[in-house]
Coordinates of C-alpha atoms in Angstrom, one line a residue:
Chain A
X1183 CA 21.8 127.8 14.2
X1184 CA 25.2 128.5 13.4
X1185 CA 24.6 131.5 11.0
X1186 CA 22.6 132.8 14.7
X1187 CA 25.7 132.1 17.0
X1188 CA 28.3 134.0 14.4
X1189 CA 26.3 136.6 13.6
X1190 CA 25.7 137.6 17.8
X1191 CA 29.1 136.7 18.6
X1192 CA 30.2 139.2 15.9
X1193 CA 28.0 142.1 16.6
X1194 CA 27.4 141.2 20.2
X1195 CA 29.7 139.3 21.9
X1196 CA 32.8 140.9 20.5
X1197 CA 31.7 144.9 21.0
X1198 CA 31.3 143.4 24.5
X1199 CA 34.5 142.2 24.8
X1200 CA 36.4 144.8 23.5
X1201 CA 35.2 147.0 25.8
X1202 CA 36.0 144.7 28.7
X1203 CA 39.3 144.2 27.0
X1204 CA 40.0 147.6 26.7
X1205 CA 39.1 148.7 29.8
X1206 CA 42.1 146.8 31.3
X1207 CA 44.6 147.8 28.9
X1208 CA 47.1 151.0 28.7
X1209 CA 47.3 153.4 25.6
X1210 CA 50.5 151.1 24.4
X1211 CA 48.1 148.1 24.6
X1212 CA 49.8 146.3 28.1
X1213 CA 47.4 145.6 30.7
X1214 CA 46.7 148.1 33.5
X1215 CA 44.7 149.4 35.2
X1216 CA 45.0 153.3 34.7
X1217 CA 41.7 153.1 33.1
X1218 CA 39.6 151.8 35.4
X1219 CA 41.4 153.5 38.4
X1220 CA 40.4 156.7 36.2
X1221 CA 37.1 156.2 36.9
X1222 CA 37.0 156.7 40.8
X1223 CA 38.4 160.7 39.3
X1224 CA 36.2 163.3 40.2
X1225 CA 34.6 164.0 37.2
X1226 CA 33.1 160.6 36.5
X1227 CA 32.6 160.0 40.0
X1228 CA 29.7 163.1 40.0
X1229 CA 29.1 161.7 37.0
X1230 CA 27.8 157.8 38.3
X1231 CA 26.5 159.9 41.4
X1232 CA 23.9 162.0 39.3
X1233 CA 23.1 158.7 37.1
X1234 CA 22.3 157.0 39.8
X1235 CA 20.6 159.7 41.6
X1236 CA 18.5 160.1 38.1
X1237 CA 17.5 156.7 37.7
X1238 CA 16.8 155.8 41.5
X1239 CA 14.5 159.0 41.5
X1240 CA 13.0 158.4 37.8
X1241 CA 12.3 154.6 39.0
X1242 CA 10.9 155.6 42.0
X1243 CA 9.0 158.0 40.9
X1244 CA 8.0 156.3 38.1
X1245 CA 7.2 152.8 39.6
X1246 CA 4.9 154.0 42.5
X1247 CA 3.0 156.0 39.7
X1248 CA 3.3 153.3 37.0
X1249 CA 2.0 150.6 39.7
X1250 CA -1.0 153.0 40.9
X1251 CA -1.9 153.9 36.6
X1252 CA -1.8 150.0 36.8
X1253 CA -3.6 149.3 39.4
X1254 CA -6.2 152.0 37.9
X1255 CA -6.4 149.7 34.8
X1256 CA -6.5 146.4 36.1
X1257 CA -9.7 147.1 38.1
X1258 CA -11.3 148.3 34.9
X1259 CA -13.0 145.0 32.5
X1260 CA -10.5 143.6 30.0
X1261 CA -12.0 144.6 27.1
X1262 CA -12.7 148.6 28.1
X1263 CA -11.9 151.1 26.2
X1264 CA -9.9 152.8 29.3
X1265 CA -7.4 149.2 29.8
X1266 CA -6.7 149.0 25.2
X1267 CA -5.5 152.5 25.1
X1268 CA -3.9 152.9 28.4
X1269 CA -1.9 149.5 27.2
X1270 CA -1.4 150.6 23.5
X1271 CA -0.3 154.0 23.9
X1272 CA 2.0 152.8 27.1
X1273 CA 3.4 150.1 24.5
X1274 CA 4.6 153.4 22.0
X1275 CA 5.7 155.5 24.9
X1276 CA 7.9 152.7 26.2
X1277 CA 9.5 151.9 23.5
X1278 CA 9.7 154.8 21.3
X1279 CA 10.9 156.8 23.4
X1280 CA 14.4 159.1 23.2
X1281 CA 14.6 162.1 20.8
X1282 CA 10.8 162.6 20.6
X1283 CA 10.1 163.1 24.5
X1284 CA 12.8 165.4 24.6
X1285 CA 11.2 167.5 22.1
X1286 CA 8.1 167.1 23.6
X1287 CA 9.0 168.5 26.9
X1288 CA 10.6 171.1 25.1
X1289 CA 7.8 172.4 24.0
X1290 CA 6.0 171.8 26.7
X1291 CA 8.5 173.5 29.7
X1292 CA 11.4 174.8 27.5
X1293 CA 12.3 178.4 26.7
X1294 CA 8.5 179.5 25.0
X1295 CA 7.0 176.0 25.6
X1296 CA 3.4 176.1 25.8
X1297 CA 3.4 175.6 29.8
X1298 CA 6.2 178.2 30.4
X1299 CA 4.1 180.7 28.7
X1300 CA 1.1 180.0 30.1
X1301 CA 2.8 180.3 33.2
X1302 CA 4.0 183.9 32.3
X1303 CA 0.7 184.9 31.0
X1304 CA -0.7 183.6 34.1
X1305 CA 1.6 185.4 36.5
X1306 CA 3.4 187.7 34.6
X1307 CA 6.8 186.0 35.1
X1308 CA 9.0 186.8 33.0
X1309 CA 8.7 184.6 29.4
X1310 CA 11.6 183.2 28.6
X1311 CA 11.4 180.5 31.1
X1312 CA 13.9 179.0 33.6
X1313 CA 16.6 175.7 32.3
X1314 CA 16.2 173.6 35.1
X1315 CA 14.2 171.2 32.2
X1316 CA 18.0 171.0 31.1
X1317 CA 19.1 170.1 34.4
X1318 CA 18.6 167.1 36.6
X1319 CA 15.1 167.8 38.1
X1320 CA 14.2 168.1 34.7
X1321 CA 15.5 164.7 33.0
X1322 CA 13.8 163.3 35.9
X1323 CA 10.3 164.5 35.1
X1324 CA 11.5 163.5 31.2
X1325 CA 12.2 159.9 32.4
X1326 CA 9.2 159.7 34.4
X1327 CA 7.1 159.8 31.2
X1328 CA 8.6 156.6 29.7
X1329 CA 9.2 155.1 33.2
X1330 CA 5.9 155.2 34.1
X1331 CA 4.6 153.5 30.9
X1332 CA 7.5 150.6 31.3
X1333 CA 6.1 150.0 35.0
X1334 CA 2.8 149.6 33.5
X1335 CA 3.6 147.3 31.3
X1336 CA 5.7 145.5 33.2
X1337 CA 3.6 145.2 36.0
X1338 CA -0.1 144.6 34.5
X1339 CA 0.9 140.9 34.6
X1340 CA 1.6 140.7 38.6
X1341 CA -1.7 142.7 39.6
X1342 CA -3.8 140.4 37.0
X1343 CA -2.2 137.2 38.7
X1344 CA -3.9 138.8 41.6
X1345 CA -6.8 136.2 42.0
X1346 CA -10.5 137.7 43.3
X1347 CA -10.5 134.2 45.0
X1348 CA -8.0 135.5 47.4
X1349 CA -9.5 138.3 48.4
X1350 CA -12.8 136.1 49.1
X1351 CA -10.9 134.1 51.2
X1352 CA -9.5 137.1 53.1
X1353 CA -13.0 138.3 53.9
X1354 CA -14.4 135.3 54.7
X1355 CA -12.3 134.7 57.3
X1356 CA -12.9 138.4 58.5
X1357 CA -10.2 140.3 56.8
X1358 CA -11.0 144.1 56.4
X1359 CA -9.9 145.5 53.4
X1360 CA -7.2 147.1 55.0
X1361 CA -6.1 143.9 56.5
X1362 CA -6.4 142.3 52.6
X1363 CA -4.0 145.0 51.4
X1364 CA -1.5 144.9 54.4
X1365 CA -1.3 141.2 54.7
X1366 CA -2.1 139.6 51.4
X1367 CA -1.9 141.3 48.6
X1368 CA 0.9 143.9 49.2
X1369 CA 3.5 140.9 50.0
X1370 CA 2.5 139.3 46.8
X1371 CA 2.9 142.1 44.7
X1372 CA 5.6 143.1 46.5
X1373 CA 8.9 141.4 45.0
X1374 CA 7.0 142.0 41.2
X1375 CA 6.9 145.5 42.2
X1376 CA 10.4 145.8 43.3
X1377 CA 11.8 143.7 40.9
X1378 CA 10.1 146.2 37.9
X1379 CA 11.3 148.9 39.6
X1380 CA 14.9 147.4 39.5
X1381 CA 14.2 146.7 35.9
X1382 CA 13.0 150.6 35.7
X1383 CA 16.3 151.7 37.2
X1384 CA 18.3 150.0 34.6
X1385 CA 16.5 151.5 31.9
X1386 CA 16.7 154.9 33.2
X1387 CA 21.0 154.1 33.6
X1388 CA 21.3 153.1 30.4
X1389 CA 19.1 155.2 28.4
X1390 CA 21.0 158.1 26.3
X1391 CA 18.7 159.3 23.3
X1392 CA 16.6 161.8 25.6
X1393 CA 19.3 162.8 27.7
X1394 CA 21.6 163.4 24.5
X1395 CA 19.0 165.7 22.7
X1396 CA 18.2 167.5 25.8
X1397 CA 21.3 167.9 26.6
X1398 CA 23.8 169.1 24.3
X1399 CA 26.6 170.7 26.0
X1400 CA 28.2 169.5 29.2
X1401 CA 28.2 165.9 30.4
X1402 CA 26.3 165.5 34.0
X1403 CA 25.8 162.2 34.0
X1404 CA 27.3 158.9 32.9
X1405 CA 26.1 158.0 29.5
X1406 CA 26.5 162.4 28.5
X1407 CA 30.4 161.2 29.7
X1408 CA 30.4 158.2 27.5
X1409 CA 29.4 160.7 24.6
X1410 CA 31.9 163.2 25.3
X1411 CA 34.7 160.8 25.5
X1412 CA 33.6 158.9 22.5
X1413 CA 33.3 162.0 20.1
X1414 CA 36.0 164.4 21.8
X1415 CA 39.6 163.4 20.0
X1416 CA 41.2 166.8 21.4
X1417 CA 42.3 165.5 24.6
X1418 CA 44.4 162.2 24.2
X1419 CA 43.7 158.9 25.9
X1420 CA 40.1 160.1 26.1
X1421 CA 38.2 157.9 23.8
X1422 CA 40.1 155.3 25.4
X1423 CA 38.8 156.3 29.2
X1424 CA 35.2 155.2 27.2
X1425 CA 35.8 151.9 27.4
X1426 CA 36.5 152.5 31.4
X1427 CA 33.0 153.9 31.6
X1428 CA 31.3 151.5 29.4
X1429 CA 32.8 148.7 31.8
X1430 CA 31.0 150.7 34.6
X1431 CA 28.0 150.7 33.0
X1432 CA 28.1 146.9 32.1
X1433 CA 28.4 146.3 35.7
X1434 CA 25.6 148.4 36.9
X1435 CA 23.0 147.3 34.8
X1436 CA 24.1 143.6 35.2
X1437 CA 24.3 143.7 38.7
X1438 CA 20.8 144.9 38.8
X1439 CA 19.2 142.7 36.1
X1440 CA 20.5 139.7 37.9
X1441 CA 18.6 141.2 40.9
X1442 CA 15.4 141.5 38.2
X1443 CA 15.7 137.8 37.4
X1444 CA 15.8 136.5 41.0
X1445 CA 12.7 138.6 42.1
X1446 CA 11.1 137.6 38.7
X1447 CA 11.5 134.2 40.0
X1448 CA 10.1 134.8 43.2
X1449 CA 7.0 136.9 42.2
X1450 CA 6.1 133.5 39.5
X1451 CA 6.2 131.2 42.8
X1452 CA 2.5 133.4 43.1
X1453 CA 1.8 135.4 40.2
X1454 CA 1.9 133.8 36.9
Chain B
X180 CA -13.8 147.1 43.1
X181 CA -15.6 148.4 45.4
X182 CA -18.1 149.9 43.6
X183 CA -18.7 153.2 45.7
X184 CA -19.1 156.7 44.5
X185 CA -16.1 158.0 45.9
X186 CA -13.9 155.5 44.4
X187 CA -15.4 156.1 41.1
X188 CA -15.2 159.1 41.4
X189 CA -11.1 159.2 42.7
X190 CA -10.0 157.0 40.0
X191 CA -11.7 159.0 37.2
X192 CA -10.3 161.8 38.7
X193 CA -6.7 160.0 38.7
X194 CA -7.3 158.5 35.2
X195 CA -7.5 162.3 33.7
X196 CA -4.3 163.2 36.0
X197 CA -2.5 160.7 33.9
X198 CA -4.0 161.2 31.1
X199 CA -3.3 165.1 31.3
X200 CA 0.5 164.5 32.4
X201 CA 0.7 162.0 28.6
X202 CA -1.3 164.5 26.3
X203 CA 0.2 167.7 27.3
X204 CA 3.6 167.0 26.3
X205 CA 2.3 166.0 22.6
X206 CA -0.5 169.1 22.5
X207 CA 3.0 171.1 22.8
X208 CA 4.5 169.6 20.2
X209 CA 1.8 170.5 18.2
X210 CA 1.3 174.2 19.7
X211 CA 5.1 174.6 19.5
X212 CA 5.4 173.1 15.0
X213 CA 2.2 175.5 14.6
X214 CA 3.0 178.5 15.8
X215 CA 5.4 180.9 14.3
X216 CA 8.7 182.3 16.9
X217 CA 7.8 185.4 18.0
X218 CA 4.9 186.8 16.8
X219 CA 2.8 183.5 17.6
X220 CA 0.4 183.8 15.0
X221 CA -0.6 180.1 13.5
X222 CA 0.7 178.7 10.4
X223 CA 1.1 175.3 8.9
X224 CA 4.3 176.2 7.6
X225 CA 6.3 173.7 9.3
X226 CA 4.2 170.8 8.1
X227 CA 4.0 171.5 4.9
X228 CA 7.5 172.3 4.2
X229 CA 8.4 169.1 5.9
X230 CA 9.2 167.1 2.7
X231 CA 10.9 169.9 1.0
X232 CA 14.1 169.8 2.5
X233 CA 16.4 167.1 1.1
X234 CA 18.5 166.2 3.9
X235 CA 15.4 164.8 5.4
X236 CA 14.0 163.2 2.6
X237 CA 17.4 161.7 2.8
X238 CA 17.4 160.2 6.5
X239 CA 13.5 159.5 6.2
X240 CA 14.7 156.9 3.4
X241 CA 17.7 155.9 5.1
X242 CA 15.6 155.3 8.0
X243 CA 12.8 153.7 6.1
X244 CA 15.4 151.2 4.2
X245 CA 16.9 150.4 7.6
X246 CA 13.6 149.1 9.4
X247 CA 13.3 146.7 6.3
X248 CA 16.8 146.0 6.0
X249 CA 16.4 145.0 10.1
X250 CA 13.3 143.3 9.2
X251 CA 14.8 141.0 6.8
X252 CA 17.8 140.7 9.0
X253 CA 15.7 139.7 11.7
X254 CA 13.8 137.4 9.8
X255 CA 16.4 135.8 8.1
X256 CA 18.6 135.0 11.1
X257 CA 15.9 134.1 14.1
X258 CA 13.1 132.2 12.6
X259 CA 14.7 129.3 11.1
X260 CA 16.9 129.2 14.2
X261 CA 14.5 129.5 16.5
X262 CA 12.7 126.6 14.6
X263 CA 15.9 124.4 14.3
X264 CA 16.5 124.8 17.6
X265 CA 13.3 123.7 18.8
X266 CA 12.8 120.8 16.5
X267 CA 16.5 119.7 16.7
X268 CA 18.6 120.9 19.5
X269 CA 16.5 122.1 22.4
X270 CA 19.7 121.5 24.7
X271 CA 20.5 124.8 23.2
X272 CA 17.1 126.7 23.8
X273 CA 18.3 128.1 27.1
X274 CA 21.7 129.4 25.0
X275 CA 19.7 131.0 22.4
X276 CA 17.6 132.7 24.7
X277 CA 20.3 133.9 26.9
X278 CA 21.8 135.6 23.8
X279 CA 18.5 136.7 22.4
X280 CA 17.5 138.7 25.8
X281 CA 21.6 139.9 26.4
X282 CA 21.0 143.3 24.7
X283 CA 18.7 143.9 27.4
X284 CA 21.6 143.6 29.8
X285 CA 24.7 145.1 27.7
X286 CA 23.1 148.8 26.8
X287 CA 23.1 150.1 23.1
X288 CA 25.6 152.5 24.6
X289 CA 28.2 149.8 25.1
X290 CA 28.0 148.2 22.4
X291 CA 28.7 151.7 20.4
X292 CA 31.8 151.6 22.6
X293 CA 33.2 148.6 21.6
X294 CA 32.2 148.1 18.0
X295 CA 34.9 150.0 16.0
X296 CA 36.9 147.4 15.7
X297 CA 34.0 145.2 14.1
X298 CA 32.7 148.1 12.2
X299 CA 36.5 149.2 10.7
X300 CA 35.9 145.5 9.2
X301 CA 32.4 145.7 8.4
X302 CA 33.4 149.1 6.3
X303 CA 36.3 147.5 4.6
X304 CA 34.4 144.7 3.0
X305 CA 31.1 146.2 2.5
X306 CA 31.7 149.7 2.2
X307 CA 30.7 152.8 4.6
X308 CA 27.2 153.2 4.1
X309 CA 24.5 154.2 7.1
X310 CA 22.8 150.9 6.1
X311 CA 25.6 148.5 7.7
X312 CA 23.5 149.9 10.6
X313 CA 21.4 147.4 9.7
X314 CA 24.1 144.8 11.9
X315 CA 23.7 146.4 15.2
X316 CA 19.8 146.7 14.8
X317 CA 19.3 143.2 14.1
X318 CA 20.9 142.4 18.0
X319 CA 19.3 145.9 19.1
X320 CA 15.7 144.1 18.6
X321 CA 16.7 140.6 19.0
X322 CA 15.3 140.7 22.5
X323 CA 11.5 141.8 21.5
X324 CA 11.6 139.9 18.3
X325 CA 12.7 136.6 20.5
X326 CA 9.7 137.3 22.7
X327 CA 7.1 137.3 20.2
X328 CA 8.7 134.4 18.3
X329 CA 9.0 132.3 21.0
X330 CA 5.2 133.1 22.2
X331 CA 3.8 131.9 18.9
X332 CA 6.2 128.9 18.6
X333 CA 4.6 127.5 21.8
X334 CA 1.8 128.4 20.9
X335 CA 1.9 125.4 17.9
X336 CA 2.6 121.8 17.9
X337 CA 6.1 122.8 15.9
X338 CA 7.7 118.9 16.8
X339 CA 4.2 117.2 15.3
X340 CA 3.8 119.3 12.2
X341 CA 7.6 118.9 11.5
X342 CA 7.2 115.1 11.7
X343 CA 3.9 114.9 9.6
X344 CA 5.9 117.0 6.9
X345 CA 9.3 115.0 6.8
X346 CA 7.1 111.6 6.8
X347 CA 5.4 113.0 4.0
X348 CA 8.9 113.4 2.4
X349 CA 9.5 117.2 2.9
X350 CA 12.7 118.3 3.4
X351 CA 14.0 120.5 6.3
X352 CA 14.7 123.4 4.5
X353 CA 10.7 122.9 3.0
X354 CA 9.6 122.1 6.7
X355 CA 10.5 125.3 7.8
X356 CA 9.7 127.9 5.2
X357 CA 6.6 126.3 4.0
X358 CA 5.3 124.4 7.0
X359 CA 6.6 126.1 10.6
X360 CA 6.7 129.7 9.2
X361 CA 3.0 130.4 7.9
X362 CA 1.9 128.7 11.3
X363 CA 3.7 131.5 13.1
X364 CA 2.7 133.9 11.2
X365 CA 1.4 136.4 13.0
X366 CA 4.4 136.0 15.6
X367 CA 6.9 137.1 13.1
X368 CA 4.4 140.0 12.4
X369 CA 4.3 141.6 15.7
X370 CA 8.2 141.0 15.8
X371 CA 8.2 142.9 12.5
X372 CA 6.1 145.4 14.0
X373 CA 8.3 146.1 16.7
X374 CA 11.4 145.8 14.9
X375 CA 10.2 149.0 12.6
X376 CA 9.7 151.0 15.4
X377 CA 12.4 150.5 17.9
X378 CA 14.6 151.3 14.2
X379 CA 12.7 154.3 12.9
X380 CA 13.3 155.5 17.4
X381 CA 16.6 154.8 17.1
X382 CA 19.5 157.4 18.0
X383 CA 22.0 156.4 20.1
X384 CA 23.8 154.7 17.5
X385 CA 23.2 156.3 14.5
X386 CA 24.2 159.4 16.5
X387 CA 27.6 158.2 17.7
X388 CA 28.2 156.9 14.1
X389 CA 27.6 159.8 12.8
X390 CA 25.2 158.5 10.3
X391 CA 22.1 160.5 9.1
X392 CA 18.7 158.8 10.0
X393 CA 15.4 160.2 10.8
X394 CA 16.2 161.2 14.7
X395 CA 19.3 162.4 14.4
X396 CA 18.4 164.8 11.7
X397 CA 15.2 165.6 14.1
X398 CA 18.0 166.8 16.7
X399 CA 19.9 168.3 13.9
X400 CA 16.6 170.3 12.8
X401 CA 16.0 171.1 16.2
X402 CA 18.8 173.8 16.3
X403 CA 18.3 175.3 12.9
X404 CA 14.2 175.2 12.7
X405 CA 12.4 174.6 15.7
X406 CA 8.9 174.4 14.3
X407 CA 10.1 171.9 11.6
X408 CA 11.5 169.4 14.3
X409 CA 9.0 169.6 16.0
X410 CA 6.6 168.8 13.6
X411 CA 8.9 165.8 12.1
X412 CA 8.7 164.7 16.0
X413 CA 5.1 164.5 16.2
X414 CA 4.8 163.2 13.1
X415 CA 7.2 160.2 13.8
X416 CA 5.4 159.1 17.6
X417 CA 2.2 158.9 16.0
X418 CA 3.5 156.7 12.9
X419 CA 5.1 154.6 16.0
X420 CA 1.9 155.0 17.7
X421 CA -0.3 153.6 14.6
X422 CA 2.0 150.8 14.0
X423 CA 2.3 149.5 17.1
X424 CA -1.6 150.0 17.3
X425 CA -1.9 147.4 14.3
X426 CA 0.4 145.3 16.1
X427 CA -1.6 145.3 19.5
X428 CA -5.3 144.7 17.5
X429 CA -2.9 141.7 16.0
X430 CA -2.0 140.2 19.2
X431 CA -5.8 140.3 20.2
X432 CA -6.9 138.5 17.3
X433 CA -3.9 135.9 18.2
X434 CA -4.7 135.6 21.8
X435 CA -9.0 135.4 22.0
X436 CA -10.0 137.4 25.4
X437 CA -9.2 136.7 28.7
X438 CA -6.2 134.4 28.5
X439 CA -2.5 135.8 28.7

């Protein structure tokens, strides 16, 4: 027990608080709050804007499709073929994500990807491609292919609580399907399906690894800006402006975990 | 369902959609480490130079040495708390599993941030090696190993085994590594499982660092030889794929049909 509490207060706990700490301190080591203030600047205002904008459209996005591929699999038997490698391969593309995807779509919609030249072959455009995959619309469809594996995963569990029983009941008492969906089971499913996507939004906010790779110049959006400040030492005071950022993102994805946990509650009262 | 044609028919339909929009990236890969630049004539080049270049060799060990490093970590630190904590002190269950599912809440990101200070002391006493990485990783999969510990603790009567093992006159230390642990067995597998993965994917860190494991050499590749990273890309998703493959046909065999 004890070895377990030092060890995460070490390597957890006190990462955590220096950044907190140094969030609120000046370059002498005082406290102020320059650093923080920093962060309503321009720069990593745009910066938190496109984040946001990122992970609210890659959760979205993601979510509805995630809940539908879900949905898709839950109405197949347990033990088919189509429900084991729809889970297993969701479980790898969850949680193996970063560097690989990027490469992936690289190849797939990058400069002489396969899809950008068949594309050209197909229409004579011209080969080299266009970067918007190394632009925002890009990383979104890049998140979307780990988003919508999380959502399945995450949500699996909510439509299986979904009991045929209720649906009997429904129609017995002369529900139409319509009615079932509209009335039943959409409210049930619907904090589960709010709360994953919330869980889906913080994932896409703090993920870097894909970003980073696909990314490698410029820093559009938060956790690009965390990297820059981190790893540039010409301008002064910048590394420091990291833990600033950092903060931020602390507070962003706690804000909406706590949210998570609350609609995870609610969804159990039903759906465990 | 409803069993109808069209509905068959729509969610076969949708079922290839998704299945096109997960393949296609991967068939790139593949198209993309096969093909030579330019000309696009089809070699196996990049494959088979793959292990010749010694900076990778390098990172794939470093890597490789890191997942077990974790592993043990891992291992080491959790079960026999997790097991105390149940038998002894579960006041404290709730704290440890606050901690345990924390580095889902503070981002791998953050905790880069604010470790130099830890790290300039981690460095001083053991030295500045890419396998002190092995720290970080141990919280980076703390939540995921808690999760399958804690499903194959409750899973046994850990409180009724520990008693019929100290009456017998085992002591704690014996209760634990010889009576608790092979019960749970195929929990500290999966977390295992897991563990090697989320290490072997791992690049924020290691990145920021600046040390030289597996992906950050794959980005490092990606600049000088295409083909090659692409290939070492490929090559590392289906690895994950096939280990976390064993670990699902493991959690069936744990969990018999139907029940969650």
């Amino acid at each position: 027990m004890l070895p377990f509490l030092v060890f995460v207060g070490i390597f957890l706990l006190v990462p955590t608080v220096t950044v907190v700490v140094g969030a609120f301190q000046s370059d002498d080591g005082g406290f102020s709050l320059d650093r923080v203030r920093a962060l309503t600047d321009e720069t990593p205002m745009r910066a938190l804007r496109e984040s946001m904008l990122l992970s609210f459209s890659s959760a979205a996005v993601g979510s509805v499709l995630g809940a539908l591929l879900a949905y898709l699999v839950v109405t197949a038997p347990p033990t088919s073929v189509i429900r084991r490698t729809v889970t297993a391969v969701c479980g790898v593309l969850a949680q193996f994500g970063g560097v690989t995807l990027a490469f992936a779509w690289m190849a797939t919609l990058g400069f002489g990807g396969l899809v950008t030249n068949l594309l050209a072959d197909a229409f004579g455009r011209d080969d080299s491609g266009s970067a918007w995959l190394y632009e925002l619309p890009g990383l979104v469809l890049v998140y979307t292919y780990f988003q919508i594996p999380l959502m399945v995963i995450v949500f699996l569990p909510a439509l299986e609580g979904l009991r045929p029983q209720w649906r009997e009941a429904a129609v017995n008492l002369g529900a139409s399907t319509r009615q079932y969906w509209f009335q039943v089971a959409l409210p049930l499913l619907r904090p589960a399906f709010l709360g994953s996507a919330l869980l889906l939004f913080a994932n896409a906010f703090a993920a870097y690894a894909t970003a980073a790779a696909l990314v490698s110049q410029g820093a559009p959006i938060t956790p690009l800006l965390i990297r820059s400040a981190l790893t540039s030492e010409i301008v002064l005071g910048q590394a420091n402006f990291g833990y600033a950022l950092a903060l931020q993102m602390v507070v962003v994805v706690a804000v909406v975990m706590t949210l998570y946990a609350w609609l995870l509650k609610r969804t159990s009262r039903w759906l465990s | 369902m409803t069993g109808s044609v069209s509905w068959r028919v729509l969610r076969g339909v949708l079922l290839l959609a998704f299945a096109a929009f997960f393949v296609l990236p991967l068939l790139a890969l593949l198209d993309f480490s096969t093909k030579v630049p330019g000309t696009g004539e089809r070699t196996g080049e990049a494959w088979r130079t793959l292990l010749d270049d010694p900076a990778l060799t390098e990172a794939i060990k470093t890597s490789v040495l890191l997942a077990v490093l974790t592993v043990v970590g891992m291992v080491v630190l959790l079960v026999p708390t997790m097991i105390w904590v149940r038998l002894r002190v579960p006041r404290a269950s709730r704290l440890v599993e606050f901690l345990c599912l924390l580095p889902l809440t503070i981002p791998a990101l953050v905790i880069v941030v604010g470790m130099k200070g830890v790290y300039a002391w981690v460095d001083y006493f053991i030295g500045d090696s890419a396998l002190t990485l092995t720290f970080v990783y141990v919280v980076l999969v703390l939540p995921y190993a808690y999760r399958a510990l804690d499903a194959s603790l409750s899973s046994i009567d850990a409180v009724t085994l520990a008693e019929a093992a100290r009456s017998l006159g085992a002591g704690w230390l014996t209760v634990i590594v010889r009576v608790i642990t092979p019960n749970i067995w195929a929990g500290v597998l999966s977390a295992a499982f897991i563990a090697v993965a989320l290490v072997l994917g791992e690049y924020t860190i290691a990145s920021l660092q600046n040390y030289e494991t597996l992906q950050v050499v794959i980005v490092l590749l990606g600049k000088s030889d295409a083909p090659q990273s692409m290939a070492l890309s490929l090559a590392a998703i289906l690895f994950a794929a096939v280990l976390l493959l064993l670990l699902s046909l493991l959690d069936r065999r744990r969990r018999p049909s139907g029940k969650k």
